Amino acid sequence: SSVFSSSGVYGSMVITWTTEDKVDSVVEYSQWGGKFLDQTAKGSSVVFEDGGSEKRKMYIHRVTLSDLKPGSTYVYHCGSDAGWSDLFYFTALDESVHWSPKFAVYGDMGNENPQSLAQLQKDTQARMYDVILHVGDFAYDMDEDNARIGDEFMRQVESIAAYVPYMTCPGNHEQAYNFSNYRNRFSMPGDTESLWYSWNIGPVHIVSFSTELFFYLNYGLDLVFKQYEWLKKDLEEAAKPENRALRPWIITMGHRPMYCSNADRDDCTKFESYVFPGLEDLFYKFGVDLELWAHEHSYERLWPVYGYKVYNGSVEHPYVNPKAPVHIITGSAGCRERTDPFIPTPRDWSAFRSSDYGYARMQVFNSSHLYLEQVSDDQDSKVIDSMWLVKEKHGPQAWL
């Protein structure tokens, strides 16, 4: 079984794991340096039946650890009298708005050819990140071989996800049986089976949503409207002056980008992609600062852009007080489909492109400064691109 942690609710961490038999769901844990494993939390399991020919059944266990002390490190293992996992540790997220969370950001990582995995494992266990943002496309594909590929992926990613909250959004490779492996295996906050949700960390409000609803309309049009209404309400709330004063940064994550200059005829290469209608205007209206995407197996940093026009802060300092949201596409963590090429001449809104394997690192320093860099696995973890996004004002008034 594979152990997976996620958060999003202050003072708590959700531990998720899978077994083949019906057994109890227990986590034993303790504060680092305290009396060893002196606390016990119980949860429950649900049966997940995969849609493949074998109709394989597994039990997915979830236990919520609550009343955690922010910033404290905990040691834990999970299981039952029938057997226990290895020992893991995590640090409960700091609840204050005055700290500088660090993230790893990437999409499109599979079991085969997971180029970035080893470095991410090492970085995570060296406590380099507070949170992982995996922007869709897992395993390639979780449903394959009667969901054994999904099991294998979860085991593979345990060396990261058991130590820090691993936050996700759905990608196109999760679509089988109406995203059933994704909806069952992950445990994001809210009650939408991890399809869309938001959460706060430090000075940031993070909104995760599904771009896939626009592409798989056979699974129901109502979800498109439901998600849109939810997004509108969530952004309205986050953009209220009293909330924005505390958490000025609003960052979105969705799998398929609105813009890209790849040479693969994907949706984002076309004028007005499916993801556009409504969403670009909505995000602009509420002053979203940064939009994180994947799907293209490459890295592309855009100039601040809205409606295909570039709105740089100034010629010398494009990312200082930009007049539109900034988009980052980072989908080259590595999978069996290799990397994606670009069209020879970049579009006007494209600032930097690379088809190296790799992932992004992001740190939100304070209410005005955010740093993001792309690391290349092809070049021994060399930083190939970096950006400081500086905003003295947040919200739609920043565009004026």
C-alpha angles and dihedrals in degrees: 000000000000127000120223130178129201135169139176097144115087118250093013143090126193115218115201128188141156134232133179094223132053105259136146122286109231135157120193113196146157141184113271108268093014128105104311116261092337095152129070129197125186128204138161141255135227127207114245116196113195117224095232126110094271092052087218114201126211135170116237112203125203127186123176116211107204137178089045118165109245111246093013121124120230132197116213148161129192137211135075141260085296091067145317136233125237117279116272136176137211138175117237109239117261110248098206123100090221103081135083112242119203123215139189110214127194144126139203103045119160139184091250116062096000091172097177098043100092094050092045090051091051094045093048096049088048085058095245093141135047093195140011119220110200105189100205137293114081134184097346090270130358093196096052121114089017091307094306087121087058091051090049092050092051090051090048094050094043089089086068105024097051090060105042134023107276108208121194148182127197123264133192093266089066095059100103115118090001095306091303097155091049095046093049104039100048128064110203122167120272126038104276097100089257093297094119132357143136135220142173131242125170109317092342138096109200121200119195119189143164119258087179094077087074092056105040100050089156087078090062138297092222091075091061090058094040092053092045092052090047092049091050092050094044094049091045089055095044091048095054107120093242092052095041090051088061098036108022096169119082113187125180129201125197131152109235114052128230091221134028137146099214122138097231101092091240119161094266091058090065128081109265102006120209090260091060107071107100097343100080091049093044094051091045093048092057094041100247106192104202133014118201120202140166132174093106106087092229141061124262129172116198131206112246100288141182127169091357091300124117116235105184119178089235139327093262096038110029094169097046107098094341117195097226139030120287120232125207122186114196113166104136103099087123138267140162090278092067120212131320126240127225133233108263097247114048118228119255091258095052114099104172136003136185134171093199118122111255150102140244131253120205134186125185102207102184141320093303108029130066125170126200130178136176119224121206118219089191089061100045097268093310114165103243099177138016139177138188111209107200122188126175089179130035130196131043091310087068088068094059 
